[in-house]
Amino acid sequence: MTQPSWQPWQGSGVPQPWQGGQAPQQWQGGSSMLASHADRERAVDVLRAGFGEGRLEQVEFDQRIGQAYAARTVGELALLVADLPLGPLPHPAPVTPVPRTFQAAPRPRTNGKAVGAAVCGLLCLPTFGLMGLPAVVLGHAARSEMRRSGEAGDGLALTGLVLGWLSVGGWALVLTLLLIVGLAAG
């Protein structure tokens, strides 16, 4: 099969590297920089893509591959692939949203009053129960807000309520005992 006349090496009279002729020392429009292994592999990839698309025949492809591996300069490699497209263009991956099934569910915000109830409940021990009443009030307020708004923190509010009620119950027991002792003594 003859090559179409539009190809750059047709009729130029200059022997091309893949045609088995003497390769020029430097490509006229390119670089005389020495080619690396990666440069040669990129040129071979372009040649393979051109062969796969039917732009090269088997014999010409084999000649160009041999010349690509034997090329010393980047200019010689550029001449080997000058009449070919740069290979298949990568198609950008379509952006597909992640299904809701695999997305992490957003965590609800923790209610501030529930945190306050837990802190007051824990402070009941070092303050001898003085923080029990604020823990109970904050715990009940937090649980009613969480039912309406769907916020998180029910465990914190419950902790504050339990510790607060234990503190209030302890103080009620102490005051009752003091009252009984006061009435019995006096």
mmCIF file of C-alpha atoms in Angstrom:
data_model
loop_
_atom_site.group_PDB
_atom_site.id
_atom_site.type_symbol
_atom_site.label_atom_id
_atom_site.label_comp_id
_atom_site.label_asym_id
_atom_site.label_seq_id
_atom_site.Cartn_x
_atom_site.Cartn_y
_atom_site.Cartn_z
ATOM 1 C CA MET A 1 0.000 0.000 0.000
ATOM 2 C CA THR A 2 1.382 3.423 -0.857
ATOM 3 C CA GLN A 3 1.319 6.223 1.646
ATOM 4 C CA PRO A 4 -0.935 9.207 0.918
ATOM 5 C CA SER A 5 0.859 12.299 -0.347
ATOM 6 C CA TRP A 6 -0.185 14.401 2.656
ATOM 7 C CA GLN A 7 2.220 12.586 4.972
ATOM 8 C CA PRO A 8 5.239 14.763 5.798
ATOM 9 C CA TRP A 9 7.932 12.334 4.713
ATOM 10 C CA GLN A 10 6.485 11.914 1.218
ATOM 11 C CA GLY A 11 8.502 13.653 -1.450
ATOM 12 C CA SER A 12 10.849 15.483 0.911
ATOM 13 C CA GLY A 13 13.890 13.528 -0.225
ATOM 14 C CA VAL A 14 15.139 13.346 3.353
ATOM 15 C CA PRO A 15 15.492 9.760 4.585
ATOM 16 C CA GLN A 16 13.368 9.227 7.654
ATOM 17 C CA PRO A 17 14.518 7.190 10.685
ATOM 18 C CA TRP A 18 11.732 4.612 10.333
ATOM 19 C CA GLN A 19 12.400 4.077 6.623
ATOM 20 C CA GLY A 20 15.757 2.468 7.308
ATOM 21 C CA GLY A 21 17.719 5.360 5.856
ATOM 22 C CA GLN A 22 20.445 7.287 7.642
ATOM 23 C CA ALA A 23 18.848 9.169 10.544
ATOM 24 C CA PRO A 24 19.670 12.866 10.695
ATOM 25 C CA GLN A 25 21.833 13.936 13.631
ATOM 26 C CA GLN A 26 19.345 16.578 14.712
ATOM 27 C CA TRP A 27 15.738 17.148 13.838
ATOM 28 C CA GLN A 28 15.387 20.473 12.032
ATOM 29 C CA GLY A 29 12.579 21.873 14.187
ATOM 30 C CA GLY A 30 13.291 20.077 17.432
ATOM 31 C CA SER A 31 15.725 19.343 20.165
ATOM 32 C CA SER A 32 19.111 17.702 20.156
ATOM 33 C CA MET A 33 18.651 16.858 23.837
ATOM 34 C CA LEU A 34 19.335 13.205 24.562
ATOM 35 C CA ALA A 35 16.188 11.105 24.912
ATOM 36 C CA SER A 36 15.396 9.310 28.156
ATOM 37 C CA HIS A 37 13.774 5.912 28.487
ATOM 38 C CA ALA A 38 10.535 7.652 29.455
ATOM 39 C CA ASP A 39 10.694 9.772 26.271
ATOM 40 C CA ARG A 40 11.093 6.625 24.174
ATOM 41 C CA GLU A 41 8.181 4.915 25.950
ATOM 42 C CA ARG A 42 5.929 7.938 25.374
ATOM 43 C CA ALA A 43 6.780 7.887 21.668
ATOM 44 C CA VAL A 44 6.104 4.141 21.513
ATOM 45 C CA ASP A 45 2.741 4.704 23.224
ATOM 46 C CA VAL A 46 1.804 7.264 20.576
ATOM 47 C CA LEU A 47 2.876 4.838 17.844
ATOM 48 C CA ARG A 48 0.814 2.038 19.397
ATOM 49 C CA ALA A 49 -2.227 4.304 19.560
ATOM 50 C CA GLY A 50 -1.729 5.268 15.912
ATOM 51 C CA PHE A 51 -1.380 1.608 14.921
ATOM 52 C CA GLY A 52 -4.463 0.692 16.952
ATOM 53 C CA GLU A 53 -6.469 3.395 15.176
ATOM 54 C CA GLY A 54 -5.349 2.100 11.773
ATOM 55 C CA ARG A 55 -3.096 5.054 10.950
ATOM 56 C CA LEU A 56 -0.019 2.825 10.476
ATOM 57 C CA GLU A 57 0.520 -0.492 8.735
ATOM 58 C CA GLN A 58 2.272 -3.338 10.531
ATOM 59 C CA VAL A 59 5.573 -3.002 8.640
ATOM 60 C CA GLU A 60 5.781 0.752 9.152
ATOM 61 C CA PHE A 61 4.757 0.352 12.784
ATOM 62 C CA ASP A 62 7.509 -2.208 13.416
ATOM 63 C CA GLN A 63 10.104 0.028 11.725
ATOM 64 C CA ARG A 64 9.078 3.069 13.740
ATOM 65 C CA ILE A 65 9.100 1.102 17.019
ATOM 66 C CA GLY A 66 12.625 -0.119 16.295
ATOM 67 C CA GLN A 67 13.756 3.396 15.456
ATOM 68 C CA ALA A 68 12.073 4.790 18.581
ATOM 69 C CA TYR A 69 14.039 2.447 20.820
ATOM 70 C CA ALA A 70 17.229 3.276 18.897
ATOM 71 C CA ALA A 71 16.670 7.064 18.891
ATOM 72 C CA ARG A 72 19.281 9.124 20.719
ATOM 73 C CA THR A 73 17.591 12.540 20.761
ATOM 74 C CA VAL A 74 14.176 13.923 21.545
ATOM 75 C CA GLY A 75 14.111 15.441 18.066
ATOM 76 C CA GLU A 76 14.367 12.006 16.437
ATOM 77 C CA LEU A 77 11.463 10.797 18.569
ATOM 78 C CA ALA A 78 9.412 13.845 17.644
ATOM 79 C CA LEU A 79 10.010 13.140 13.973
ATOM 80 C CA LEU A 80 8.756 9.566 14.415
ATOM 81 C CA VAL A 81 5.385 10.711 15.782
ATOM 82 C CA ALA A 82 5.030 14.060 13.981
ATOM 83 C CA ASP A 83 2.313 12.774 11.642
ATOM 84 C CA LEU A 84 0.266 11.098 14.395
ATOM 85 C CA PRO A 85 -2.110 12.519 16.970
ATOM 86 C CA LEU A 86 -0.709 12.485 20.483
ATOM 87 C CA GLY A 87 -2.630 9.339 21.250
ATOM 88 C CA PRO A 88 -6.026 8.779 22.756
ATOM 89 C CA LEU A 89 -7.193 11.728 24.791
ATOM 90 C CA PRO A 90 -8.272 10.838 28.297
ATOM 91 C CA HIS A 91 -11.965 11.335 28.830
ATOM 92 C CA PRO A 92 -12.767 13.011 32.123
ATOM 93 C CA ALA A 93 -14.579 10.689 34.454
ATOM 94 C CA PRO A 94 -18.197 11.627 34.850
ATOM 95 C CA VAL A 95 -18.909 13.126 38.224
ATOM 96 C CA THR A 96 -21.458 10.952 39.900
ATOM 97 C CA PRO A 97 -22.802 11.817 43.308
ATOM 98 C CA VAL A 98 -22.233 9.346 46.105
ATOM 99 C CA PRO A 99 -25.471 7.518 46.882
ATOM 100 C CA ARG A 100 -27.065 8.577 50.154
ATOM 101 C CA THR A 101 -26.769 4.976 51.298
ATOM 102 C CA PHE A 102 -22.990 5.272 51.491
ATOM 103 C CA GLN A 103 -22.750 8.806 52.815
ATOM 104 C CA ALA A 104 -22.237 9.327 56.492
ATOM 105 C CA ALA A 105 -25.356 10.588 58.171
ATOM 106 C CA PRO A 106 -24.866 14.075 59.577
ATOM 107 C CA ARG A 107 -24.566 13.953 63.328
ATOM 108 C CA PRO A 108 -27.158 15.988 65.165
ATOM 109 C CA ARG A 109 -25.898 18.826 67.312
ATOM 110 C CA THR A 110 -25.563 18.134 71.031
ATOM 111 C CA ASN A 111 -27.922 20.151 73.187
ATOM 112 C CA GLY A 112 -26.066 22.684 75.355
ATOM 113 C CA LYS A 113 -28.430 22.327 78.293
ATOM 114 C CA ALA A 114 -27.789 18.574 78.317
ATOM 115 C CA VAL A 115 -24.065 19.227 78.607
ATOM 116 C CA GLY A 116 -24.752 21.708 81.405
ATOM 117 C CA ALA A 117 -26.957 19.164 83.221
ATOM 118 C CA ALA A 118 -24.198 16.528 83.057
ATOM 119 C CA VAL A 119 -21.567 18.987 84.307
ATOM 120 C CA CYS A 120 -23.788 20.132 87.191
ATOM 121 C CA GLY A 121 -24.590 16.510 88.025
ATOM 122 C CA LEU A 122 -20.895 15.633 88.190
ATOM 123 C CA LEU A 123 -20.203 18.709 90.332
ATOM 124 C CA CYS A 124 -22.704 17.475 92.915
ATOM 125 C CA LEU A 125 -20.045 15.334 94.597
ATOM 126 C CA PRO A 126 -17.364 18.019 95.131
ATOM 127 C CA THR A 127 -19.954 20.677 96.109
ATOM 128 C CA PHE A 128 -21.756 18.370 98.568
ATOM 129 C CA GLY A 129 -24.929 18.355 96.460
ATOM 130 C CA LEU A 130 -25.362 22.086 95.935
ATOM 131 C CA MET A 131 -25.368 21.645 92.151
ATOM 132 C CA GLY A 132 -28.122 19.017 92.265
ATOM 133 C CA LEU A 133 -31.027 21.409 91.753
ATOM 134 C CA PRO A 134 -29.478 23.126 88.668
ATOM 135 C CA ALA A 135 -28.699 19.636 87.252
ATOM 136 C CA VAL A 136 -32.352 18.595 87.603
ATOM 137 C CA VAL A 137 -33.695 21.831 86.072
ATOM 138 C CA LEU A 138 -31.241 21.756 83.150
ATOM 139 C CA GLY A 139 -31.821 18.019 82.580
ATOM 140 C CA HIS A 140 -35.589 18.383 82.250
ATOM 141 C CA ALA A 141 -35.298 21.488 80.046
ATOM 142 C CA ALA A 142 -32.764 19.740 77.793
ATOM 143 C CA ARG A 143 -34.908 16.628 77.346
ATOM 144 C CA SER A 144 -37.969 18.681 76.349
ATOM 145 C CA GLU A 145 -35.902 20.718 73.849
ATOM 146 C CA MET A 146 -34.378 17.566 72.378
ATOM 147 C CA ARG A 147 -37.816 16.064 71.775
ATOM 148 C CA ARG A 148 -38.815 19.135 69.759
ATOM 149 C CA SER A 149 -35.577 19.792 67.859
ATOM 150 C CA GLY A 150 -34.093 16.311 67.413
ATOM 151 C CA GLU A 151 -30.769 17.321 68.958
ATOM 152 C CA ALA A 152 -28.447 14.766 70.542
ATOM 153 C CA GLY A 153 -27.378 14.557 74.175
ATOM 154 C CA ASP A 154 -30.098 12.496 75.831
ATOM 155 C CA GLY A 155 -27.518 10.474 77.754
ATOM 156 C CA LEU A 156 -25.912 13.627 79.110
ATOM 157 C CA ALA A 157 -29.268 15.033 80.210
ATOM 158 C CA LEU A 158 -30.193 11.730 81.842
ATOM 159 C CA THR A 159 -26.852 11.625 83.676
ATOM 160 C CA GLY A 160 -27.461 15.136 85.009
ATOM 161 C CA LEU A 161 -31.004 14.204 86.062
ATOM 162 C CA VAL A 162 -29.978 11.041 87.906
ATOM 163 C CA LEU A 163 -27.082 12.665 89.745
ATOM 164 C CA GLY A 164 -29.155 15.780 90.452
ATOM 165 C CA TRP A 165 -32.095 13.812 91.863
ATOM 166 C CA LEU A 166 -29.740 11.693 93.975
ATOM 167 C CA SER A 167 -28.260 14.898 95.369
ATOM 168 C CA VAL A 168 -31.664 16.471 96.017
ATOM 169 C CA GLY A 169 -32.848 13.212 97.619
ATOM 170 C CA GLY A 170 -29.713 13.100 99.773
ATOM 171 C CA TRP A 171 -30.256 16.660 100.957
ATOM 172 C CA ALA A 172 -33.934 15.932 101.627
ATOM 173 C CA LEU A 173 -32.933 12.909 103.722
ATOM 174 C CA VAL A 174 -30.325 14.929 105.664
ATOM 175 C CA LEU A 175 -32.803 17.756 106.358
ATOM 176 C CA THR A 176 -35.504 15.276 107.410
ATOM 177 C CA LEU A 177 -33.099 13.569 109.816
ATOM 178 C CA LEU A 178 -32.028 16.957 111.236
ATOM 179 C CA LEU A 179 -35.666 17.916 111.716
ATOM 180 C CA ILE A 180 -36.432 14.633 113.485
ATOM 181 C CA VAL A 181 -33.346 14.989 115.707
ATOM 182 C CA GLY A 182 -34.254 18.621 116.478
ATOM 183 C CA LEU A 183 -37.823 17.717 117.410
ATOM 184 C CA ALA A 184 -36.715 14.770 119.527
ATOM 185 C CA ALA A 185 -34.131 16.836 121.383
ATOM 186 C CA GLY A 186 -36.184 19.739 122.056
#
